[in-house]
JSON list of C-alpha atoms in Angstrom, two decimals:
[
{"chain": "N", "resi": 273, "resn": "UNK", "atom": "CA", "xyz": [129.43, 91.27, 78.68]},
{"chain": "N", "resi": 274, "resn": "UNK", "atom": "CA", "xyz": [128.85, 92.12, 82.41]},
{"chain": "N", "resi": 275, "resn": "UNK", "atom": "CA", "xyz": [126.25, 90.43, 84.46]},
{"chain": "N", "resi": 276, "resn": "UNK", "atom": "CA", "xyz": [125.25, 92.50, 87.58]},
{"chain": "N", "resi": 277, "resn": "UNK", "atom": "CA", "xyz": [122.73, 93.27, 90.06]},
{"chain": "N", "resi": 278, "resn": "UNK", "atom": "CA", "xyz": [123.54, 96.17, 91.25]},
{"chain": "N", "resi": 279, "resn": "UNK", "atom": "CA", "xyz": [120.36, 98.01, 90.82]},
{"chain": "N", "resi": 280, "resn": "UNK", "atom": "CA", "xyz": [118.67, 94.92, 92.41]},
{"chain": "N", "resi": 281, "resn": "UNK", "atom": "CA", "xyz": [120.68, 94.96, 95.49]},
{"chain": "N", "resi": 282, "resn": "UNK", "atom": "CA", "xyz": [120.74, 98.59, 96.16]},
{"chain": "N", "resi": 283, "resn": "UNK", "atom": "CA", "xyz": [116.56, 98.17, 96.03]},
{"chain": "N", "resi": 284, "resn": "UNK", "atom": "CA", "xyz": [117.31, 95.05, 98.59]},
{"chain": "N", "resi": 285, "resn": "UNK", "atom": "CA", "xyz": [119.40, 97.80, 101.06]},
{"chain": "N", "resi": 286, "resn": "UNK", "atom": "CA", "xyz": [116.90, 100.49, 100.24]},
{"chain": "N", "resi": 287, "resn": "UNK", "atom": "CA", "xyz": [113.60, 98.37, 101.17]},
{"chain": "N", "resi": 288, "resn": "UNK", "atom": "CA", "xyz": [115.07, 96.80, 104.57]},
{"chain": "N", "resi": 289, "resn": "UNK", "atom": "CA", "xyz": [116.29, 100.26, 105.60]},
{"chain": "N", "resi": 290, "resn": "UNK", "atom": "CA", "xyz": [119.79, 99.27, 105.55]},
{"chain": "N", "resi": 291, "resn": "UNK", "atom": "CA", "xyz": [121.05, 101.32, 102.89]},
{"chain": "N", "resi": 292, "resn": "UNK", "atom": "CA", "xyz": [123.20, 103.52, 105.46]},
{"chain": "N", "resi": 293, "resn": "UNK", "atom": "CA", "xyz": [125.31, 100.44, 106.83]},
{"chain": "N", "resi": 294, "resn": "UNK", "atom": "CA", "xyz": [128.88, 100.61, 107.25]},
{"chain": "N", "resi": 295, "resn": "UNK", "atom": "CA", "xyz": [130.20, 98.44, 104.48]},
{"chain": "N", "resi": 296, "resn": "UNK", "atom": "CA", "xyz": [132.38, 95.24, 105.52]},
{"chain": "N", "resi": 297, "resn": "UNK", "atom": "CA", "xyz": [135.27, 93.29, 103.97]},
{"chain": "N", "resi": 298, "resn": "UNK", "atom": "CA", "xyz": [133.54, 89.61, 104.15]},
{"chain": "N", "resi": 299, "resn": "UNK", "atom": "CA", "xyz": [130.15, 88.26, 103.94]},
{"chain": "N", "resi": 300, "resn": "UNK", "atom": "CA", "xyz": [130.42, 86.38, 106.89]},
{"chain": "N", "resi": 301, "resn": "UNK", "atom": "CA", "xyz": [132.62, 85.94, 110.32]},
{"chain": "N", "resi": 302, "resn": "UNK", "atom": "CA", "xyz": [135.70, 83.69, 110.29]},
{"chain": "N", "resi": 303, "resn": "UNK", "atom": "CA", "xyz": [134.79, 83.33, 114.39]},
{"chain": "N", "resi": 304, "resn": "UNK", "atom": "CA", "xyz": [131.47, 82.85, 113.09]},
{"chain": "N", "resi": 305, "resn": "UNK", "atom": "CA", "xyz": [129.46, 80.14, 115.40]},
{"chain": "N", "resi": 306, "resn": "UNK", "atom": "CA", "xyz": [129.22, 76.36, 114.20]},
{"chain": "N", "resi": 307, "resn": "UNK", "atom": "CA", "xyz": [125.63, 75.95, 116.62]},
{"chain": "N", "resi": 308, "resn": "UNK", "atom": "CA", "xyz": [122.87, 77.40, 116.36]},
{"chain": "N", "resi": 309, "resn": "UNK", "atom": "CA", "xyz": [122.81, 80.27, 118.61]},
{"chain": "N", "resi": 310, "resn": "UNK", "atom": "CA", "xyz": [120.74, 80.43, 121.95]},
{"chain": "N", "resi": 311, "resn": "UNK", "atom": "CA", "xyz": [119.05, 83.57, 121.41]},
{"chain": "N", "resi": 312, "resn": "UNK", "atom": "CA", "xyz": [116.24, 85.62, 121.52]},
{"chain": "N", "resi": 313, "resn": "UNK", "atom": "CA", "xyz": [113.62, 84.42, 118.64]},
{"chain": "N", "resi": 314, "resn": "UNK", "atom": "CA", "xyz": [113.08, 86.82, 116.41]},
{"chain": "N", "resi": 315, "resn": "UNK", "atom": "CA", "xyz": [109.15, 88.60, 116.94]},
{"chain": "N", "resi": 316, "resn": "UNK", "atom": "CA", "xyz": [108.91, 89.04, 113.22]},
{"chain": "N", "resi": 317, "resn": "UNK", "atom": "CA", "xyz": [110.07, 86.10, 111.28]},
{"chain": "N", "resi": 318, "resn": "UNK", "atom": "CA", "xyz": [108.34, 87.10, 107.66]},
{"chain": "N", "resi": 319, "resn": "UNK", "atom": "CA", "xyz": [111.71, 89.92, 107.44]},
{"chain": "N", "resi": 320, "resn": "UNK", "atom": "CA", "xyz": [114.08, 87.59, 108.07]},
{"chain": "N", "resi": 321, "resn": "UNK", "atom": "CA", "xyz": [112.77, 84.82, 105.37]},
{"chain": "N", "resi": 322, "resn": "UNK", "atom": "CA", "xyz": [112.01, 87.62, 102.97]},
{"chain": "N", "resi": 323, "resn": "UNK", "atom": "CA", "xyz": [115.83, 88.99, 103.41]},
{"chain": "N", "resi": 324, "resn": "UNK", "atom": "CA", "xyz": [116.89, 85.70, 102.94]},
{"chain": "N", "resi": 325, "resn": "UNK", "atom": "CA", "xyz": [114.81, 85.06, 100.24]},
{"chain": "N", "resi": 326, "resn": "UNK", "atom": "CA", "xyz": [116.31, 87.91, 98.18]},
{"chain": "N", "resi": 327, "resn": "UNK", "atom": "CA", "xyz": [119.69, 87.36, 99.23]},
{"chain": "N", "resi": 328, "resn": "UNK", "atom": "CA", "xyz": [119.58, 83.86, 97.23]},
{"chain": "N", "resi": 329, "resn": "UNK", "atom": "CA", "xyz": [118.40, 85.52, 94.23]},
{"chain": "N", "resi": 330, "resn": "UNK", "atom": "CA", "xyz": [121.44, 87.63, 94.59]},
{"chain": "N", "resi": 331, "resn": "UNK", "atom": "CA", "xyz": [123.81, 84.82, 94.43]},
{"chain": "N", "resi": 332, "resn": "UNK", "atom": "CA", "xyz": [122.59, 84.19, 90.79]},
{"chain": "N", "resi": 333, "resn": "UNK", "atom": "CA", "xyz": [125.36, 86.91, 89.87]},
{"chain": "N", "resi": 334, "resn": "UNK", "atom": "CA", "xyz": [127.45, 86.86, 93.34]},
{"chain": "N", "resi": 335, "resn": "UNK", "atom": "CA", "xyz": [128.88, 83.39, 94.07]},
{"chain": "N", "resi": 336, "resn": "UNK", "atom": "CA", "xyz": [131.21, 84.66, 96.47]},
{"chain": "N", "resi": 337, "resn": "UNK", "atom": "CA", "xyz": [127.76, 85.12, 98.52]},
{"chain": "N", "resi": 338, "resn": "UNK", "atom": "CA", "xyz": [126.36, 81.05, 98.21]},
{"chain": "N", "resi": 339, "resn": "UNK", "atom": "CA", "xyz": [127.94, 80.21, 101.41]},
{"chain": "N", "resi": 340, "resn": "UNK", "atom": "CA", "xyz": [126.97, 82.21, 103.67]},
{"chain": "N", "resi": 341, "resn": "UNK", "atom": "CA", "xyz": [123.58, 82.58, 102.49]},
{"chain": "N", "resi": 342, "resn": "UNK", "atom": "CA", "xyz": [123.13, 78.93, 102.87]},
{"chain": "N", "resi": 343, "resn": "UNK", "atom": "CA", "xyz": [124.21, 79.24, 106.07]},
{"chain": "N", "resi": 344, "resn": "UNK", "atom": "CA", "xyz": [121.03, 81.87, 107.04]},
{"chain": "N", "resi": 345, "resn": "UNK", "atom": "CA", "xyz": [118.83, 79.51, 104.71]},
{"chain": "N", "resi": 346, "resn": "UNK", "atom": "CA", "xyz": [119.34, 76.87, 107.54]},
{"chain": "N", "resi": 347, "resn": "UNK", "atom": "CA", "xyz": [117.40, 79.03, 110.41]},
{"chain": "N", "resi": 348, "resn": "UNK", "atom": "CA", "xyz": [114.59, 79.96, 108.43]},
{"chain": "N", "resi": 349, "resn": "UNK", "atom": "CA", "xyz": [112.08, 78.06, 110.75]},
{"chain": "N", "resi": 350, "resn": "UNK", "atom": "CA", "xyz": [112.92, 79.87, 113.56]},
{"chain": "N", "resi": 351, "resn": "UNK", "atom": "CA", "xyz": [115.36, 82.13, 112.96]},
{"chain": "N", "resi": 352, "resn": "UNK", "atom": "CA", "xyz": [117.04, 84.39, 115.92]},
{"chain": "N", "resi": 353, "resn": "UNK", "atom": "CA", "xyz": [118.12, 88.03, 116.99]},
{"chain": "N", "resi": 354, "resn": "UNK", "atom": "CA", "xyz": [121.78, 86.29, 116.33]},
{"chain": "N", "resi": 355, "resn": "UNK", "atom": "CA", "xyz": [120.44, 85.10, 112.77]},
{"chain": "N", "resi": 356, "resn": "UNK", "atom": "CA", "xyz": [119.37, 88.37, 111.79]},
{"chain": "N", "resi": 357, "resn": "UNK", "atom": "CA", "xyz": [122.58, 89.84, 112.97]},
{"chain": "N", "resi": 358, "resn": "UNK", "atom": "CA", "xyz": [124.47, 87.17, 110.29]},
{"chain": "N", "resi": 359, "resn": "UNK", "atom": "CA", "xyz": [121.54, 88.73, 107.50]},
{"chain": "N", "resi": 360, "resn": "UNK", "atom": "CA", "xyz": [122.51, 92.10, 108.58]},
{"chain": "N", "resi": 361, "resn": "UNK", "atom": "CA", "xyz": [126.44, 91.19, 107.90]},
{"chain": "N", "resi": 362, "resn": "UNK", "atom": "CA", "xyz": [125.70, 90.00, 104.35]},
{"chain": "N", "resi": 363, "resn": "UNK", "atom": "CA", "xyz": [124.16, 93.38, 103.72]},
{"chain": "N", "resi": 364, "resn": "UNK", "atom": "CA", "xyz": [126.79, 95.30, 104.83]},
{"chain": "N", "resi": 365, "resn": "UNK", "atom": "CA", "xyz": [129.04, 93.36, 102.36]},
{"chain": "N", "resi": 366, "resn": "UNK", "atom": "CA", "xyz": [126.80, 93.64, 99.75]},
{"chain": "N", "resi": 367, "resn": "UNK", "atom": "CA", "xyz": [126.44, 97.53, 100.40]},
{"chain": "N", "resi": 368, "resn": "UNK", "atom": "CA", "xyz": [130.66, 97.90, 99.66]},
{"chain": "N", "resi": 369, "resn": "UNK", "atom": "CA", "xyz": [130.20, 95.91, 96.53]},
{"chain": "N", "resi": 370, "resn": "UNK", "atom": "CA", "xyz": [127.22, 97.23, 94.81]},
{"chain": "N", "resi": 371, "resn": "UNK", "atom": "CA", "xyz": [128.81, 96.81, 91.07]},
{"chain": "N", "resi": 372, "resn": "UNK", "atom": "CA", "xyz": [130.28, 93.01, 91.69]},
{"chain": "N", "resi": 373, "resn": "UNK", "atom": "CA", "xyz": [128.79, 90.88, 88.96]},
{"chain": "N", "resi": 374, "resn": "UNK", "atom": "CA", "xyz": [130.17, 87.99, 86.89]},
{"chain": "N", "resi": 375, "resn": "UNK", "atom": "CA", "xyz": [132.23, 89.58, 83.46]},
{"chain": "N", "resi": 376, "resn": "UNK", "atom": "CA", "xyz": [132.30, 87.67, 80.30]},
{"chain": "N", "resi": 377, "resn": "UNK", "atom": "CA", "xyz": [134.64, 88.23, 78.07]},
{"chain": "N", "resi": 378, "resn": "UNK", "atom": "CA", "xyz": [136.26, 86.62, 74.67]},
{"chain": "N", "resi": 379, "resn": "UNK", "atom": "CA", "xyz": [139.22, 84.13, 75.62]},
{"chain": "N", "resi": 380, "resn": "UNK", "atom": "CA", "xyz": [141.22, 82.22, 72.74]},
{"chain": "N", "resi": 381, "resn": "UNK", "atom": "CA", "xyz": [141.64, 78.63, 75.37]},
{"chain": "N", "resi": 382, "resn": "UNK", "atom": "CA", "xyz": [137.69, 77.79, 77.12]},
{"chain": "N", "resi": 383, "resn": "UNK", "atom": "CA", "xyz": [138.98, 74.95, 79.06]},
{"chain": "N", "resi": 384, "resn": "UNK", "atom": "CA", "xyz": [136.44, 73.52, 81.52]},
{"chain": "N", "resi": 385, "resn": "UNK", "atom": "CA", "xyz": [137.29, 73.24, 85.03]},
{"chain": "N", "resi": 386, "resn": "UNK", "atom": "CA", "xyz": [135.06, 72.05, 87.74]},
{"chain": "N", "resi": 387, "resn": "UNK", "atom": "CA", "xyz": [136.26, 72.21, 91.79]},
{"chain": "N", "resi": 388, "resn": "UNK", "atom": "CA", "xyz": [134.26, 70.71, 94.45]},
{"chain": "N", "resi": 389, "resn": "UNK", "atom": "CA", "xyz": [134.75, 70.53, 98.70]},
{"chain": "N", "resi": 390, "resn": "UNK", "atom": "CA", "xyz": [133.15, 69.16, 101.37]},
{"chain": "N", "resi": 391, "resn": "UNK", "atom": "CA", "xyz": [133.41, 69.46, 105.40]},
{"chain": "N", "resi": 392, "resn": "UNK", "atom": "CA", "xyz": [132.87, 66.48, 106.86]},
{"chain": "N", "resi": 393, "resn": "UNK", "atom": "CA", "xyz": [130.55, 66.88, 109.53]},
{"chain": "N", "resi": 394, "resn": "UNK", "atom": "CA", "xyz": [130.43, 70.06, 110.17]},
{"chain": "N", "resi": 395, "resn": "UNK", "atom": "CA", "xyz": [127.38, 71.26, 111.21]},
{"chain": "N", "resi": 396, "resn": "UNK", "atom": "CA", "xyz": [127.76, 70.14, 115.22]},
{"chain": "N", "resi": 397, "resn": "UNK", "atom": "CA", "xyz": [124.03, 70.05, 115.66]},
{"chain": "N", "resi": 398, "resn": "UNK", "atom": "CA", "xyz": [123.26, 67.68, 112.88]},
{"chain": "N", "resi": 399, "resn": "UNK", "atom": "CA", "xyz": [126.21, 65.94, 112.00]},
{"chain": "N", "resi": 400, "resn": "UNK", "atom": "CA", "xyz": [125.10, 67.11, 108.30]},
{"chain": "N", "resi": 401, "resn": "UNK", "atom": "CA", "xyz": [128.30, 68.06, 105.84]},
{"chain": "N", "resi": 402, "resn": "UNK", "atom": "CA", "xyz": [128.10, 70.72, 103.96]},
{"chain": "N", "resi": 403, "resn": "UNK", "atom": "CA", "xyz": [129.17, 70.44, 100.15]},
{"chain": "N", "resi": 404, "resn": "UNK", "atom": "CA", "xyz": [129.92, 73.15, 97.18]},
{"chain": "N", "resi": 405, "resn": "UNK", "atom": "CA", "xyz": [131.08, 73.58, 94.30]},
{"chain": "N", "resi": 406, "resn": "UNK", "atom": "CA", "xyz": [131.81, 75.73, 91.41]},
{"chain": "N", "resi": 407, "resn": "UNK", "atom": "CA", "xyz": [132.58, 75.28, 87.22]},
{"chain": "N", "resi": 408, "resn": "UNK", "atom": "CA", "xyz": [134.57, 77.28, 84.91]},
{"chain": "N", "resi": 409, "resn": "UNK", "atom": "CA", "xyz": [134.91, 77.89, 81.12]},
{"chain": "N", "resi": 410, "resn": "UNK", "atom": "CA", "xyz": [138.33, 79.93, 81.10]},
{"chain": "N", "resi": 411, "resn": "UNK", "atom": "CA", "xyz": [138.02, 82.11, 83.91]},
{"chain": "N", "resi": 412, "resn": "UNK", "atom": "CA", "xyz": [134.42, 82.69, 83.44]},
{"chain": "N", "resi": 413, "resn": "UNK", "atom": "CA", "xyz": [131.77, 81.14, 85.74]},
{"chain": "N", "resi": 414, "resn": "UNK", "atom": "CA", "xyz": [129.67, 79.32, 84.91]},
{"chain": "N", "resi": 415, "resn": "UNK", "atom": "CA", "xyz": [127.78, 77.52, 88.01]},
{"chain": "N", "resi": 416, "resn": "UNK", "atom": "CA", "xyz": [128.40, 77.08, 91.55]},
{"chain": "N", "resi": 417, "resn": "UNK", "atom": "CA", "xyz": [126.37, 75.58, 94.76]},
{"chain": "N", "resi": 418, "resn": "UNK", "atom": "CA", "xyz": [126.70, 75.30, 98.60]},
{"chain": "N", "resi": 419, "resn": "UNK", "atom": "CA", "xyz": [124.45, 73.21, 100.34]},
{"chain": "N", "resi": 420, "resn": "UNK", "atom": "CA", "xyz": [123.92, 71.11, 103.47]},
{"chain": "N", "resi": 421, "resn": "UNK", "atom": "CA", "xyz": [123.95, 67.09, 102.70]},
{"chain": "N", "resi": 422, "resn": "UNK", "atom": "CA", "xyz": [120.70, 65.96, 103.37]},
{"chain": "N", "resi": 423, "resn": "UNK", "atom": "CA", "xyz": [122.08, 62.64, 104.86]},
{"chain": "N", "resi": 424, "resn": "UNK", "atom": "CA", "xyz": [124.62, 61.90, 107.95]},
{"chain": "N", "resi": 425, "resn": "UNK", "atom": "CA", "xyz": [128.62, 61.23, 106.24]},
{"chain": "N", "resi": 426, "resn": "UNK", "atom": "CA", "xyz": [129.70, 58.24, 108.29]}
]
């Protein structure tokens, strides 16, 4: 059994006009910025949040993706030109892996394993950690979260 959505997320490049990008290697920057940016607001926030909004349905079947759209989730009130750049980046990996999904497939040992991490304090403007985690039976997935703590780690 293979769990995909690639049909979904060509329609996602398709509808934003981004189905020409240039595809890229990693969903998000390892020099990627901590802050938020100090940029120029965005004129039409209602793209942005609807990008975003689709993107997180996409993670359903692309955990590899959680992170970093958590990360965009964060500037949805008022997100900027810099924001929309990070969107744009998680398109262009999502354009070079069209046919990722989640395969299930008949294993003699289903052990369960669960992993978790958190930073502590990471987000510099908050002081907010950021936590995830994922769950296996075998090697299959089975459920996995990223999300910003909503209290202060002291």
């Amino acid at each position: 059994l293979f769990l995909s959505q690639s049909q979904y997320a060509r329609d996602i490049l398709q509808r934003s006009h981004f189905a020409a990008l240039k595809p890229i290697a990693t969903p998000m920057s390892v020099k990627s910025s901590q802050t938020e940016p100090i940029d120029t607001t965005l004129s039409n926030h209602t793209k942005y949040r609807s990008l975003v909004g689709t993107l997180q349905y996409l993670t359903l079947t692309r955990s590899v993706l959680s992170y970093a759209v958590n990360r965009v989730c964060q500037y949805m009130h008022k997100p900027t030109i810099a924001h929309f750049q990070m969107v744009k980046r998680i398109l262009r990996y999502v354009s070079g892996t069209l046919d990722m999904g989640i395969q299930i497939h008949h294993q003699s040992t289903l052990r369960l394993y669960a992993f978790s991490d958190s930073g502590w304090a990471g987000c510099p403007d908050t002081r907010r950690s950021t936590t995830g985690f994922c769950s296996f039976l075998g090697s299959i997935i089975l459920s996995w979260s990223a999300k910003k703590q909503p209290t202060v780690s002291h």
